[in-house]
CSV table of C-alpha atoms in Angstrom, one decimal:
chain,number,residue,atom,x,y,z
A,714,UNK,CA,27.6,11.1,3.9
A,715,UNK,CA,28.3,14.6,3.3
A,716,UNK,CA,25.5,17.0,4.9
A,717,UNK,CA,23.8,19.0,2.6
A,718,UNK,CA,23.8,22.9,3.5
A,719,UNK,CA,21.5,24.4,1.0
A,720,UNK,CA,18.6,22.7,-1.5
A,721,UNK,CA,17.2,24.8,-4.3
A,722,UNK,CA,16.3,22.2,-6.7
A,723,UNK,CA,14.4,24.8,-8.8
A,724,UNK,CA,17.7,26.6,-9.4
A,725,UNK,CA,18.6,25.0,-12.9
A,726,UNK,CA,22.3,25.6,-12.5
A,727,UNK,CA,22.1,23.9,-9.0
A,728,UNK,CA,20.1,21.4,-10.2
A,729,UNK,CA,22.5,20.8,-13.3
A,730,UNK,CA,25.6,21.0,-11.1
A,731,UNK,CA,25.1,18.7,-8.2
A,732,UNK,CA,21.0,18.8,-7.5
A,733,UNK,CA,20.3,16.0,-9.9
A,734,UNK,CA,23.1,13.6,-9.1
A,735,UNK,CA,22.1,13.9,-5.3
A,736,UNK,CA,18.2,13.5,-5.9
A,737,UNK,CA,18.9,10.5,-8.4
A,738,UNK,CA,20.9,9.1,-5.8
A,739,UNK,CA,18.4,9.2,-3.1
A,740,UNK,CA,15.6,8.0,-5.2
A,741,UNK,CA,17.2,4.7,-6.5
A,742,UNK,CA,18.2,3.7,-2.8
A,743,UNK,CA,14.5,4.7,-1.8
A,744,UNK,CA,13.0,2.5,-4.7
A,745,UNK,CA,14.4,-1.1,-3.7
A,746,UNK,CA,13.6,0.0,0.3
A,747,UNK,CA,9.9,0.5,-0.6
A,748,UNK,CA,9.7,-2.5,-2.8
A,749,UNK,CA,10.7,-4.6,0.2
A,750,UNK,CA,8.2,-2.6,2.4
A,751,UNK,CA,5.6,-3.3,0.0
A,752,UNK,CA,6.4,-7.1,-0.1
A,753,UNK,CA,6.3,-7.4,3.5
A,754,UNK,CA,3.0,-5.7,4.0
A,755,UNK,CA,1.3,-7.2,1.1
A,756,UNK,CA,2.8,-11.1,1.6
A,757,UNK,CA,-0.2,-12.1,3.4
A,758,UNK,CA,-2.0,-12.2,0.0
A,759,UNK,CA,0.1,-15.3,-0.7
A,760,UNK,CA,0.3,-16.8,2.8
A,761,UNK,CA,-3.4,-17.0,3.1
A,762,UNK,CA,-3.8,-19.1,-0.3
A,763,UNK,CA,-1.1,-21.6,0.9
A,764,UNK,CA,-2.5,-21.9,4.4
A,765,UNK,CA,-5.9,-22.9,3.1
A,766,UNK,CA,-3.9,-25.5,0.9
A,767,UNK,CA,-2.4,-26.8,3.8
A,768,UNK,CA,-5.0,-27.0,6.2
A,769,UNK,CA,-4.6,-24.4,8.9
A,770,UNK,CA,-7.4,-24.6,10.9
A,771,UNK,CA,-9.0,-20.9,10.1
A,772,UNK,CA,-12.3,-20.0,8.6
A,773,UNK,CA,-12.1,-18.1,5.1
A,774,UNK,CA,-13.3,-15.1,6.9
A,775,UNK,CA,-10.5,-15.3,9.4
A,776,UNK,CA,-7.9,-16.0,6.2
A,777,UNK,CA,-9.3,-12.9,4.6
A,778,UNK,CA,-8.8,-10.8,8.0
A,779,UNK,CA,-4.9,-11.5,8.1
A,780,UNK,CA,-4.4,-9.4,5.0
A,781,UNK,CA,-7.1,-6.6,6.1
A,782,UNK,CA,-5.2,-6.7,9.9
A,783,UNK,CA,-2.2,-5.7,7.8
A,784,UNK,CA,-4.2,-3.1,5.8
A,785,UNK,CA,-5.4,-1.3,8.6
A,786,UNK,CA,-2.3,-1.4,10.4
A,787,UNK,CA,-0.2,0.2,7.4
A,788,UNK,CA,-3.0,2.6,6.6
A,789,UNK,CA,-2.7,3.9,10.3
A,790,UNK,CA,1.1,4.1,10.4
A,791,UNK,CA,0.8,6.0,7.0
A,792,UNK,CA,-0.5,8.9,9.4
A,793,UNK,CA,2.5,9.2,11.6
A,794,UNK,CA,4.9,8.5,8.6
A,795,UNK,CA,3.1,11.3,6.6
A,796,UNK,CA,5.1,14.0,9.2
A,797,UNK,CA,8.2,12.1,9.9
A,798,UNK,CA,10.3,13.6,7.1
A,799,UNK,CA,9.9,17.2,8.3
A,800,UNK,CA,10.7,16.3,11.9
A,801,UNK,CA,13.4,13.8,11.6
A,802,UNK,CA,15.1,13.8,8.1
A,803,UNK,CA,14.8,11.5,5.3
A,804,UNK,CA,17.7,9.2,5.6
A,805,UNK,CA,16.9,8.7,9.4
A,806,UNK,CA,13.4,7.9,8.8
A,807,UNK,CA,14.0,5.5,5.6
A,808,UNK,CA,16.7,3.9,7.7
A,809,UNK,CA,14.7,3.3,10.6
A,810,UNK,CA,11.6,2.1,8.7
A,811,UNK,CA,13.2,-0.1,6.8
A,812,UNK,CA,15.2,-1.7,9.7
A,813,UNK,CA,12.1,-2.4,11.6
A,814,UNK,CA,10.4,-4.4,9.0
A,815,UNK,CA,12.8,-7.3,10.2
A,816,UNK,CA,10.6,-7.4,12.9
A,817,UNK,CA,7.5,-8.9,11.1
A,818,UNK,CA,9.5,-10.8,8.8
A,819,UNK,CA,10.9,-12.9,11.3
A,820,UNK,CA,7.6,-13.3,13.4
A,821,UNK,CA,5.8,-14.5,10.4
A,822,UNK,CA,8.5,-17.1,9.4
A,823,UNK,CA,8.3,-18.5,13.3
A,824,UNK,CA,4.9,-18.3,13.3
A,825,UNK,CA,4.2,-20.3,10.0
A,826,UNK,CA,6.7,-23.2,11.0
A,827,UNK,CA,3.6,-24.7,13.2
A,828,UNK,CA,0.2,-25.1,11.9
A,829,UNK,CA,-1.1,-25.1,15.8
A,830,UNK,CA,0.1,-21.5,16.3
A,831,UNK,CA,-2.5,-19.6,17.8
A,832,UNK,CA,-4.7,-17.2,15.5
A,833,UNK,CA,-3.6,-14.2,17.5
A,834,UNK,CA,0.1,-14.6,16.6
A,835,UNK,CA,-0.7,-14.3,13.3
A,836,UNK,CA,-3.1,-11.3,13.9
A,837,UNK,CA,0.1,-10.0,15.7
A,838,UNK,CA,2.3,-10.6,12.7
A,839,UNK,CA,0.0,-9.2,10.2
A,840,UNK,CA,-0.3,-5.9,12.3
A,841,UNK,CA,3.6,-5.2,12.4
A,842,UNK,CA,3.7,-5.9,8.6
A,843,UNK,CA,1.7,-3.2,8.5
A,844,UNK,CA,5.0,-1.1,9.3
A,845,UNK,CA,5.9,-1.9,5.4
A,846,UNK,CA,2.5,-0.1,4.6
A,847,UNK,CA,3.3,2.9,6.4
A,848,UNK,CA,6.6,3.3,4.7
A,849,UNK,CA,5.3,4.8,1.5
A,850,UNK,CA,4.0,8.0,2.8
A,851,UNK,CA,7.3,9.1,4.5
A,852,UNK,CA,8.9,7.6,1.3
A,853,UNK,CA,6.9,9.5,-1.0
A,854,UNK,CA,7.1,12.6,0.9
A,855,UNK,CA,10.7,12.7,1.3
A,856,UNK,CA,11.4,12.1,-2.6
A,857,UNK,CA,9.0,14.8,-3.4
A,858,UNK,CA,11.3,17.3,-1.8
A,859,UNK,CA,14.4,16.5,-4.0
A,860,UNK,CA,13.0,17.1,-7.3
A,861,UNK,CA,11.8,20.0,-9.2
A,862,UNK,CA,8.2,20.4,-9.7
A,863,UNK,CA,8.9,19.9,-13.3
A,864,UNK,CA,10.4,16.5,-12.9
A,865,UNK,CA,8.2,15.5,-9.5
A,866,UNK,CA,5.4,13.8,-11.6
A,867,UNK,CA,8.0,11.0,-13.2
A,868,UNK,CA,10.2,10.7,-10.1
A,869,UNK,CA,7.1,10.0,-7.8
A,870,UNK,CA,5.7,7.7,-10.3
A,871,UNK,CA,9.2,5.7,-10.3
A,872,UNK,CA,9.4,5.7,-6.7
A,873,UNK,CA,5.6,4.3,-6.4
A,874,UNK,CA,5.5,2.2,-9.3
A,875,UNK,CA,8.7,0.5,-8.8
A,876,UNK,CA,8.2,0.2,-5.3
A,877,UNK,CA,4.6,-1.1,-5.8
A,878,UNK,CA,6.3,-3.9,-7.7
A,879,UNK,CA,7.3,-5.3,-4.4
A,880,UNK,CA,3.8,-7.0,-4.6
A,881,UNK,CA,4.5,-8.5,-7.8
A,882,UNK,CA,8.0,-9.8,-7.0
A,883,UNK,CA,6.3,-11.2,-3.8
A,884,UNK,CA,3.5,-13.0,-5.3
A,885,UNK,CA,6.2,-14.7,-8.0
A,886,UNK,CA,9.0,-15.2,-5.6
A,887,UNK,CA,7.1,-16.9,-2.4
A,888,UNK,CA,5.4,-19.8,-4.3
A,889,UNK,CA,8.9,-20.6,-6.0
A,890,UNK,CA,10.7,-20.6,-2.7
A,891,UNK,CA,8.3,-22.6,-0.6
A,892,UNK,CA,9.4,-25.8,-1.7
A,893,UNK,CA,13.0,-26.0,-0.1
A,894,UNK,CA,14.5,-25.3,3.3
A,895,UNK,CA,16.0,-22.0,2.2
A,896,UNK,CA,17.6,-21.5,5.6
A,897,UNK,CA,18.5,-25.0,6.2
A,898,UNK,CA,18.0,-26.4,9.6
A,899,UNK,CA,17.1,-22.7,10.6
A,900,UNK,CA,14.1,-23.1,8.4
A,901,UNK,CA,12.5,-26.0,10.6
A,902,UNK,CA,10.3,-28.7,8.9
A,903,UNK,CA,8.2,-28.4,5.9
A,904,UNK,CA,4.4,-28.8,6.0
A,905,UNK,CA,3.1,-31.8,4.0
A,906,UNK,CA,0.5,-31.0,1.6
A,907,UNK,CA,-3.0,-32.8,2.7
A,908,UNK,CA,-4.5,-35.9,0.7
A,909,UNK,CA,-6.9,-33.4,-1.2
A,910,UNK,CA,-4.0,-31.9,-2.9
A,911,UNK,CA,-4.1,-35.2,-4.9
A,912,UNK,CA,-0.8,-35.9,-7.0
A,913,UNK,CA,0.9,-33.1,-4.6
A,914,UNK,CA,-0.2,-34.6,-1.5
A,915,UNK,CA,2.6,-35.0,1.2
A,916,UNK,CA,5.0,-32.7,-0.7
A,917,UNK,CA,6.6,-30.6,2.0
A,918,UNK,CA,5.7,-26.9,2.0
A,919,UNK,CA,8.1,-24.3,3.6
A,920,UNK,CA,5.3,-21.6,3.8
A,921,UNK,CA,7.6,-20.1,6.6
A,922,UNK,CA,10.0,-19.0,4.0
A,923,UNK,CA,7.2,-16.3,3.3
A,924,UNK,CA,9.1,-14.3,6.1
A,925,UNK,CA,12.4,-15.5,6.3
A,926,UNK,CA,13.4,-14.9,2.8
A,927,UNK,CA,13.0,-10.9,3.1
A,928,UNK,CA,15.8,-10.6,6.1
A,929,UNK,CA,19.2,-10.9,4.1
A,930,UNK,CA,17.9,-8.1,1.6
A,931,UNK,CA,16.3,-5.5,4.5
A,932,UNK,CA,19.9,-6.1,6.0
A,933,UNK,CA,21.5,-4.9,3.0
A,934,UNK,CA,18.7,-2.1,2.2
A,935,UNK,CA,19.2,-1.0,5.9
A,936,UNK,CA,23.0,-0.4,5.4
A,937,UNK,CA,22.4,1.4,1.9
A,938,UNK,CA,19.8,3.9,3.4
A,939,UNK,CA,21.8,4.9,6.3
A,940,UNK,CA,25.1,5.4,4.2
A,941,UNK,CA,23.8,6.4,0.7
A,942,UNK,CA,20.7,8.7,1.6
A,943,UNK,CA,20.8,12.3,2.8
A,944,UNK,CA,18.7,14.8,5.2
A,945,UNK,CA,17.7,17.9,3.4
A,946,UNK,CA,18.7,21.2,5.4
A,947,UNK,CA,15.2,22.4,5.8
A,948,UNK,CA,14.2,19.3,7.7
A,949,UNK,CA,16.6,18.0,10.5
A,950,UNK,CA,20.3,19.1,11.3
A,951,UNK,CA,20.8,17.2,14.6
A,952,UNK,CA,21.8,13.8,15.8
A,953,UNK,CA,20.7,10.8,13.9
A,954,UNK,CA,19.7,9.1,16.9
A,955,UNK,CA,17.6,12.1,18.2
A,956,UNK,CA,15.6,11.9,15.1
A,957,UNK,CA,15.3,8.4,14.9
A,958,UNK,CA,14.0,8.3,18.4
A,959,UNK,CA,11.3,11.2,17.8
A,960,UNK,CA,10.4,9.2,14.6
A,961,UNK,CA,10.3,5.7,16.6
A,962,UNK,CA,7.7,7.3,19.1
A,963,UNK,CA,5.4,8.7,16.8
A,964,UNK,CA,5.3,5.1,15.0
A,965,UNK,CA,4.7,3.3,18.3
A,966,UNK,CA,1.8,5.9,18.8
A,967,UNK,CA,0.4,4.7,15.6
A,968,UNK,CA,0.9,0.9,16.4
A,969,UNK,CA,-1.0,2.0,19.4
A,970,UNK,CA,-3.9,3.3,17.6
A,971,UNK,CA,-4.0,0.4,15.3
A,972,UNK,CA,-3.8,-2.0,18.1
A,973,UNK,CA,-7.0,-0.3,19.4
A,974,UNK,CA,-8.7,-0.4,16.1
A,975,UNK,CA,-8.1,-3.9,16.0
A,976,UNK,CA,-9.4,-4.6,19.4
A,977,UNK,CA,-12.9,-3.1,18.7
A,978,UNK,CA,-12.8,-4.9,15.3
A,979,UNK,CA,-11.9,-8.5,16.3
A,980,UNK,CA,-12.8,-8.8,20.0
A,981,UNK,CA,-15.6,-6.2,20.2
A,982,UNK,CA,-17.1,-7.3,16.8
A,983,UNK,CA,-17.6,-3.2,16.1
A,984,UNK,CA,-18.7,-2.3,12.7
A,985,UNK,CA,-15.8,-1.3,10.5
A,986,UNK,CA,-17.2,1.8,9.2
A,987,UNK,CA,-17.2,2.8,12.6
A,988,UNK,CA,-14.1,1.5,13.6
A,989,UNK,CA,-11.9,3.2,10.6
A,990,UNK,CA,-12.6,6.9,11.8
A,991,UNK,CA,-12.3,6.1,15.1
A,992,UNK,CA,-8.6,4.9,14.5
A,993,UNK,CA,-7.6,7.7,12.5
A,994,UNK,CA,-8.9,10.2,14.9
A,995,UNK,CA,-7.0,8.3,17.8
A,996,UNK,CA,-4.0,8.3,15.8
A,997,UNK,CA,-4.0,12.3,15.3
A,998,UNK,CA,-5.1,12.7,19.1
A,999,UNK,CA,-2.1,10.4,20.4
A,1000,UNK,CA,0.4,12.2,18.0
A,1001,UNK,CA,-1.0,15.7,19.2
A,1002,UNK,CA,-1.2,14.6,23.0
A,1003,UNK,CA,1.9,12.6,23.8
A,1004,UNK,CA,4.8,14.0,21.8
A,1005,UNK,CA,7.3,16.3,23.0
A,1006,UNK,CA,6.8,20.2,22.7
A,1007,UNK,CA,9.0,20.6,20.0
A,1008,UNK,CA,7.6,17.8,17.8
A,1009,UNK,CA,4.1,19.0,18.6
A,1010,UNK,CA,5.1,22.5,17.3
A,1011,UNK,CA,6.3,21.0,14.0
A,1012,UNK,CA,3.0,18.6,14.1
A,1013,UNK,CA,1.1,22.1,14.6
A,1014,UNK,CA,2.4,23.7,11.4
A,1015,UNK,CA,1.8,20.3,9.0
A,1016,UNK,CA,-1.8,20.0,10.7
A,1017,UNK,CA,-2.5,23.2,8.9
A,1018,UNK,CA,-3.3,20.8,5.7
A,1019,UNK,CA,-6.6,19.7,7.6
A,1020,UNK,CA,-7.8,23.1,7.4
A,1021,UNK,CA,-7.6,23.1,3.5
A,1022,UNK,CA,-11.0,21.8,1.5
A,1023,UNK,CA,-8.8,20.4,-1.6
A,1024,UNK,CA,-6.9,18.0,1.1
A,1025,UNK,CA,-10.2,16.1,1.7
A,1026,UNK,CA,-10.9,16.3,-1.9
A,1027,UNK,CA,-7.7,15.1,-3.3
A,1028,UNK,CA,-7.8,12.4,-0.4
A,1029,UNK,CA,-11.3,11.3,-1.8
A,1030,UNK,CA,-9.8,10.8,-5.3
A,1031,UNK,CA,-6.6,9.2,-4.0
A,1032,UNK,CA,-8.6,6.3,-2.0
A,1033,UNK,CA,-10.1,5.8,-5.6
A,1034,UNK,CA,-6.4,4.9,-7.4
A,1035,UNK,CA,-4.3,4.0,-4.8
A,1036,UNK,CA,-6.8,2.3,-2.0
A,1037,UNK,CA,-8.1,0.3,-5.1
A,1038,UNK,CA,-4.6,-0.8,-6.2
A,1039,UNK,CA,-3.4,-1.9,-2.9
A,1040,UNK,CA,-6.8,-3.6,-2.0
A,1041,UNK,CA,-7.2,-5.5,-5.0
A,1042,UNK,CA,-3.7,-6.5,-4.6
A,1043,UNK,CA,-4.5,-7.8,-1.3
A,1044,UNK,CA,-7.5,-9.8,-1.8
A,1045,UNK,CA,-6.9,-10.8,-5.8
A,1046,UNK,CA,-5.2,-14.0,-5.0
A,1047,UNK,CA,-7.9,-15.3,-2.7
A,1048,UNK,CA,-10.7,-13.9,-4.6
A,1049,UNK,CA,-9.3,-16.1,-7.5
A,1050,UNK,CA,-9.1,-19.2,-5.1
A,1051,UNK,CA,-13.0,-18.4,-4.1
A,1052,UNK,CA,-14.5,-17.5,-7.2
A,1053,UNK,CA,-13.2,-20.3,-9.3
A,1054,UNK,CA,-12.1,-23.0,-6.9
A,1055,UNK,CA,-15.3,-24.3,-6.2
A,1056,UNK,CA,-18.5,-25.6,-7.8
A,1057,UNK,CA,-22.0,-24.6,-7.2
A,1058,UNK,CA,-23.1,-27.6,-4.8
A,1059,UNK,CA,-19.9,-26.7,-2.8
A,1060,UNK,CA,-17.5,-29.5,-4.4
A,1061,UNK,CA,-13.9,-28.7,-5.3
A,1062,UNK,CA,-13.4,-27.3,-9.3
A,1063,UNK,CA,-10.8,-29.8,-10.3
A,1064,UNK,CA,-10.1,-27.5,-13.2
A,1065,UNK,CA,-9.7,-24.2,-11.3
A,1066,UNK,CA,-6.8,-21.9,-12.3
A,1067,UNK,CA,-4.0,-21.9,-9.7
A,1068,UNK,CA,-4.4,-18.6,-8.2
A,1069,UNK,CA,-0.4,-18.3,-7.6
A,1070,UNK,CA,0.0,-18.6,-11.4
A,1071,UNK,CA,-1.9,-15.7,-12.0
A,1072,UNK,CA,-2.1,-13.5,-9.2
A,1073,UNK,CA,1.2,-11.6,-9.7
A,1074,UNK,CA,0.0,-10.1,-12.9
A,1075,UNK,CA,-2.2,-7.6,-11.5
A,1076,UNK,CA,0.0,-5.7,-9.6
A,1077,UNK,CA,2.6,-5.9,-11.9
A,1078,UNK,CA,0.7,-4.3,-14.5
A,1079,UNK,CA,-0.8,-1.8,-12.0
A,1080,UNK,CA,2.6,-0.8,-10.7
A,1081,UNK,CA,4.0,-0.2,-14.4
A,1082,UNK,CA,1.4,1.9,-15.3
A,1083,UNK,CA,2.1,4.4,-12.6
A,1084,UNK,CA,4.9,6.1,-13.9
A,1085,UNK,CA,3.2,6.1,-17.5
A,1086,UNK,CA,0.3,8.0,-15.3
A,1087,UNK,CA,2.9,10.7,-14.0
A,1088,UNK,CA,4.3,10.8,-17.3
A,1089,UNK,CA,1.0,11.6,-19.0
A,1090,UNK,CA,0.2,14.1,-16.3
A,1091,UNK,CA,3.2,16.2,-16.7
A,1092,UNK,CA,2.2,16.4,-20.5
A,1093,UNK,CA,-1.6,16.7,-20.4
A,1094,UNK,CA,-2.5,17.9,-17.0
A,1095,UNK,CA,-3.3,15.2,-13.8
A,1096,UNK,CA,-7.2,16.3,-13.8
A,1097,UNK,CA,-7.8,15.6,-17.4
A,1098,UNK,CA,-5.7,11.9,-17.1
A,1099,UNK,CA,-7.9,11.3,-13.7
A,1100,UNK,CA,-10.8,12.0,-15.6
A,1101,UNK,CA,-10.8,9.7,-18.3
A,1102,UNK,CA,-8.9,6.9,-16.1
A,1103,UNK,CA,-12.1,7.0,-14.0
A,1104,UNK,CA,-14.3,6.1,-16.9
A,1105,UNK,CA,-12.1,3.0,-17.8
A,1106,UNK,CA,-12.1,2.2,-13.9
A,1107,UNK,CA,-16.0,2.1,-13.9
A,1108,UNK,CA,-16.3,0.3,-17.0
A,1109,UNK,CA,-13.7,-2.3,-15.8
A,1110,UNK,CA,-15.2,-2.8,-12.5
A,1111,UNK,CA,-18.7,-3.4,-13.9
A,1112,UNK,CA,-17.2,-6.1,-16.3
A,1113,UNK,CA,-15.4,-7.8,-13.7
A,1114,UNK,CA,-18.9,-8.0,-11.7
A,1115,UNK,CA,-20.3,-9.6,-14.5
A,1116,UNK,CA,-17.8,-12.4,-15.1
A,1117,UNK,CA,-17.8,-13.0,-11.5
A,1118,UNK,CA,-21.7,-13.5,-11.5
A,1119,UNK,CA,-21.5,-15.4,-14.6
A,1120,UNK,CA,-18.8,-17.9,-13.1
A,1121,UNK,CA,-21.0,-18.5,-9.8
A,1122,UNK,CA,-23.8,-19.8,-11.9
A,1123,UNK,CA,-22.2,-21.8,-14.6
A,1124,UNK,CA,-21.3,-25.6,-14.2
A,1125,UNK,CA,-17.8,-24.8,-15.7
A,1126,UNK,CA,-16.9,-21.5,-13.8
A,1127,UNK,CA,-13.2,-21.7,-15.1
A,1128,UNK,CA,-14.8,-20.8,-18.6
A,1129,UNK,CA,-15.1,-17.1,-17.3
A,1130,UNK,CA,-11.6,-16.5,-16.0
A,1131,UNK,CA,-10.0,-15.2,-19.4
A,1132,UNK,CA,-12.3,-12.7,-19.4
A,1133,UNK,CA,-12.3,-12.1,-15.6
A,1134,UNK,CA,-8.8,-11.8,-15.5
A,1135,UNK,CA,-8.6,-9.6,-18.7
A,1136,UNK,CA,-11.2,-7.0,-17.1
A,1137,UNK,CA,-9.5,-7.3,-13.8
A,1138,UNK,CA,-5.8,-6.5,-15.5
A,1139,UNK,CA,-7.7,-3.4,-17.2
A,1140,UNK,CA,-8.9,-2.3,-13.9
A,1141,UNK,CA,-5.5,-2.7,-12.3
A,1142,UNK,CA,-4.0,-0.9,-15.1
A,1143,UNK,CA,-6.2,2.0,-14.8
A,1144,UNK,CA,-5.5,2.2,-10.8
A,1145,UNK,CA,-2.0,2.5,-11.7
A,1146,UNK,CA,-2.3,5.3,-14.2
A,1147,UNK,CA,-5.0,7.0,-11.9
A,1148,UNK,CA,-2.1,6.6,-9.0
A,1149,UNK,CA,0.2,8.4,-11.2
A,1150,UNK,CA,-2.0,11.3,-11.9
A,1151,UNK,CA,-3.5,11.9,-8.7
A,1152,UNK,CA,-0.2,11.8,-7.0
A,1153,UNK,CA,0.7,14.5,-9.9
A,1154,UNK,CA,-2.2,17.1,-9.1
A,1155,UNK,CA,-1.0,17.3,-5.5
A,1156,UNK,CA,2.3,19.5,-5.8
A,1157,UNK,CA,0.2,21.9,-8.4
A,1158,UNK,CA,-2.3,22.1,-5.8
A,1159,UNK,CA,-0.5,23.1,-2.8
A,1160,UNK,CA,2.5,24.9,-2.0
A,1161,UNK,CA,5.8,22.9,-1.3
A,1162,UNK,CA,5.7,23.0,2.4
A,1163,UNK,CA,2.1,21.5,2.5
A,1164,UNK,CA,2.5,19.3,-0.7
A,1165,UNK,CA,4.9,16.8,1.5
A,1166,UNK,CA,2.4,16.2,4.2
A,1167,UNK,CA,-0.7,16.2,1.8
A,1168,UNK,CA,0.9,13.3,-0.2
A,1169,UNK,CA,1.9,11.5,3.0
A,1170,UNK,CA,-1.9,11.9,4.4
A,1171,UNK,CA,-3.7,11.2,1.1
A,1172,UNK,CA,-1.6,8.0,0.8
A,1173,UNK,CA,-2.4,7.2,4.5
A,1174,UNK,CA,-6.2,7.1,4.2
A,1175,UNK,CA,-6.2,5.6,0.6
A,1176,UNK,CA,-4.0,2.7,2.3
A,1177,UNK,CA,-7.1,1.7,4.1
A,1178,UNK,CA,-8.2,0.3,0.7
A,1179,UNK,CA,-6.0,-2.7,1.9
A,1180,UNK,CA,-8.1,-3.1,4.9
A,1181,UNK,CA,-11.7,-2.3,3.3
A,1182,UNK,CA,-11.3,-4.2,0.1
A,1183,UNK,CA,-10.5,-7.7,1.4
A,1184,UNK,CA,-12.9,-7.2,4.2
A,1185,UNK,CA,-15.5,-6.7,1.8
A,1186,UNK,CA,-14.9,-9.5,-0.5
A,1187,UNK,CA,-14.7,-11.8,2.6
A,1188,UNK,CA,-18.1,-10.8,3.7
A,1189,UNK,CA,-19.6,-11.0,0.0
A,1190,UNK,CA,-17.7,-14.4,-0.6
A,1191,UNK,CA,-19.3,-15.8,2.6
A,1192,UNK,CA,-22.9,-14.3,1.5
A,1193,UNK,CA,-22.2,-15.7,-2.4
A,1194,UNK,CA,-22.2,-12.5,-4.0
A,1195,UNK,CA,-18.8,-11.2,-4.6
A,1196,UNK,CA,-19.8,-9.2,-7.5
A,1197,UNK,CA,-22.0,-7.0,-5.0
A,1198,UNK,CA,-18.5,-5.5,-3.6
A,1199,UNK,CA,-17.6,-4.7,-7.3
A,1200,UNK,CA,-20.9,-3.1,-8.4
A,1201,UNK,CA,-20.4,-1.2,-4.9
A,1202,UNK,CA,-16.9,0.1,-5.9
A,1203,UNK,CA,-17.9,1.1,-9.3
A,1204,UNK,CA,-20.5,3.2,-7.8
A,1205,UNK,CA,-17.9,5.2,-5.6
A,1206,UNK,CA,-15.9,5.5,-8.7
A,1207,UNK,CA,-18.7,7.4,-10.3
A,1208,UNK,CA,-18.5,9.9,-7.4
A,1209,UNK,CA,-15.2,10.3,-7.7
A,1210,UNK,CA,-15.5,11.3,-11.6
A,1211,UNK,CA,-17.9,14.0,-10.5
A,1212,UNK,CA,-15.6,15.6,-8.0
A,1213,UNK,CA,-12.8,15.6,-10.0
A,1214,UNK,CA,-14.4,17.1,-13.0
A,1215,UNK,CA,-16.1,19.8,-10.4
A,1216,UNK,CA,-13.2,20.9,-8.7
A,1217,UNK,CA,-10.0,20.3,-11.3
A,1218,UNK,CA,-11.2,18.8,-15.0
A,1219,UNK,CA,-14.4,21.2,-15.9
A,1220,UNK,CA,-13.9,24.5,-18.0
A,1221,UNK,CA,-13.3,27.3,-15.3
A,1222,UNK,CA,-12.6,24.6,-12.7
A,1223,UNK,CA,-11.6,26.2,-9.3
A,1224,UNK,CA,-7.9,25.0,-9.7
A,1225,UNK,CA,-6.8,23.7,-13.1
A,1226,UNK,CA,-4.2,20.9,-12.6
């Protein structure tokens, strides 16, 4: 790929002459790479449902923990990913992070071949699938540099929205391919459904395909990213191997911090609200301490974002939107199974809806709504769109909570599934629109040199929603009051409504965006 010597997308002549063609090519390669990253990161939402159906010897809380582990790891890895583009170059980083996804995909497939695989292997596989979650920060930061400000809302919305579709693609694809030995003898033996499955009992399920199916596509996308994408001149001009080595080292530091956080959580059983900030602080400390001097200099420049108040304000708001989207995506299938799959006396509900038939709808509508949120924000302003979107999120979360409570108390809980699904889909749509609007606010609030790192940082912290939400749902399901989680989320959304109004949406606000 020809090296780019100058990049001035705000120059309309340059943009029309060559800038748009290069930017679009990089965008349309980044989108499928990000889609696969989301699929690998979030596939535990489907896998744990099938693991329970097949009778893997783990508790409900242990199963909820696997997407939570992937969430914690993915969110932590977004922190180093936030700073990789300026340090190593877009093409180098996207190629490396896409190729690394082969590791969790293969490990997950092998672990699922045997029901007697120790739980620790699944924890490790889930932690490594967090590599896919981390990729979002570097991908979004990279794309933000290719487009002029007037087009960034739509471009970022397309990259994130279509990338987020990886969750729905995964949730539709995996149940469909679990009935065949996808890779022949290499797939191994299927695991028969237990007698509790009634008419389906004894049917072999190749749950290991959940990991193996992504390997061919990842190999193809790795080649496309390397030969079709570009490093921009303001980022990195050296050897690709040197750039990737720098990026790999920071990712290893992020994995180290995530591993330490998981050890505190799983083995020392520390409270998650203590573990999360400690994990973030440890990641930043490792990055500042154990990197070469040239890398530290680049990081020090980007760390200036932490001295700005609006970095923290936008982090709070983006947790509401993307954190909710990714957390609900991770928990939605299992939540359907737990809320509607059992009757009040603890027996199985034979009329329960199939979680695998409906779970993909939430991430789908949320993903498709994201570019719309960016487009609306380009026209009406991100703060205004975020304000009204937050109102919808509050109402939808309360509506879902009410249906969950009614279902728990009903003799026929499935009767409340249609309003539950409708309210949750509205909630998903609102998270998608809010994803687009809050992300659009960042390039307006911050100058270009800081906007990329801020986009990466806010997405990193928000990604902890993929850890927090399944963990909270798992605990509340165990206590018998899943609706309490949703009331808590609604209360948090109210705080976001006030913060956004005060800083950005009210008349004479500090910054109008």
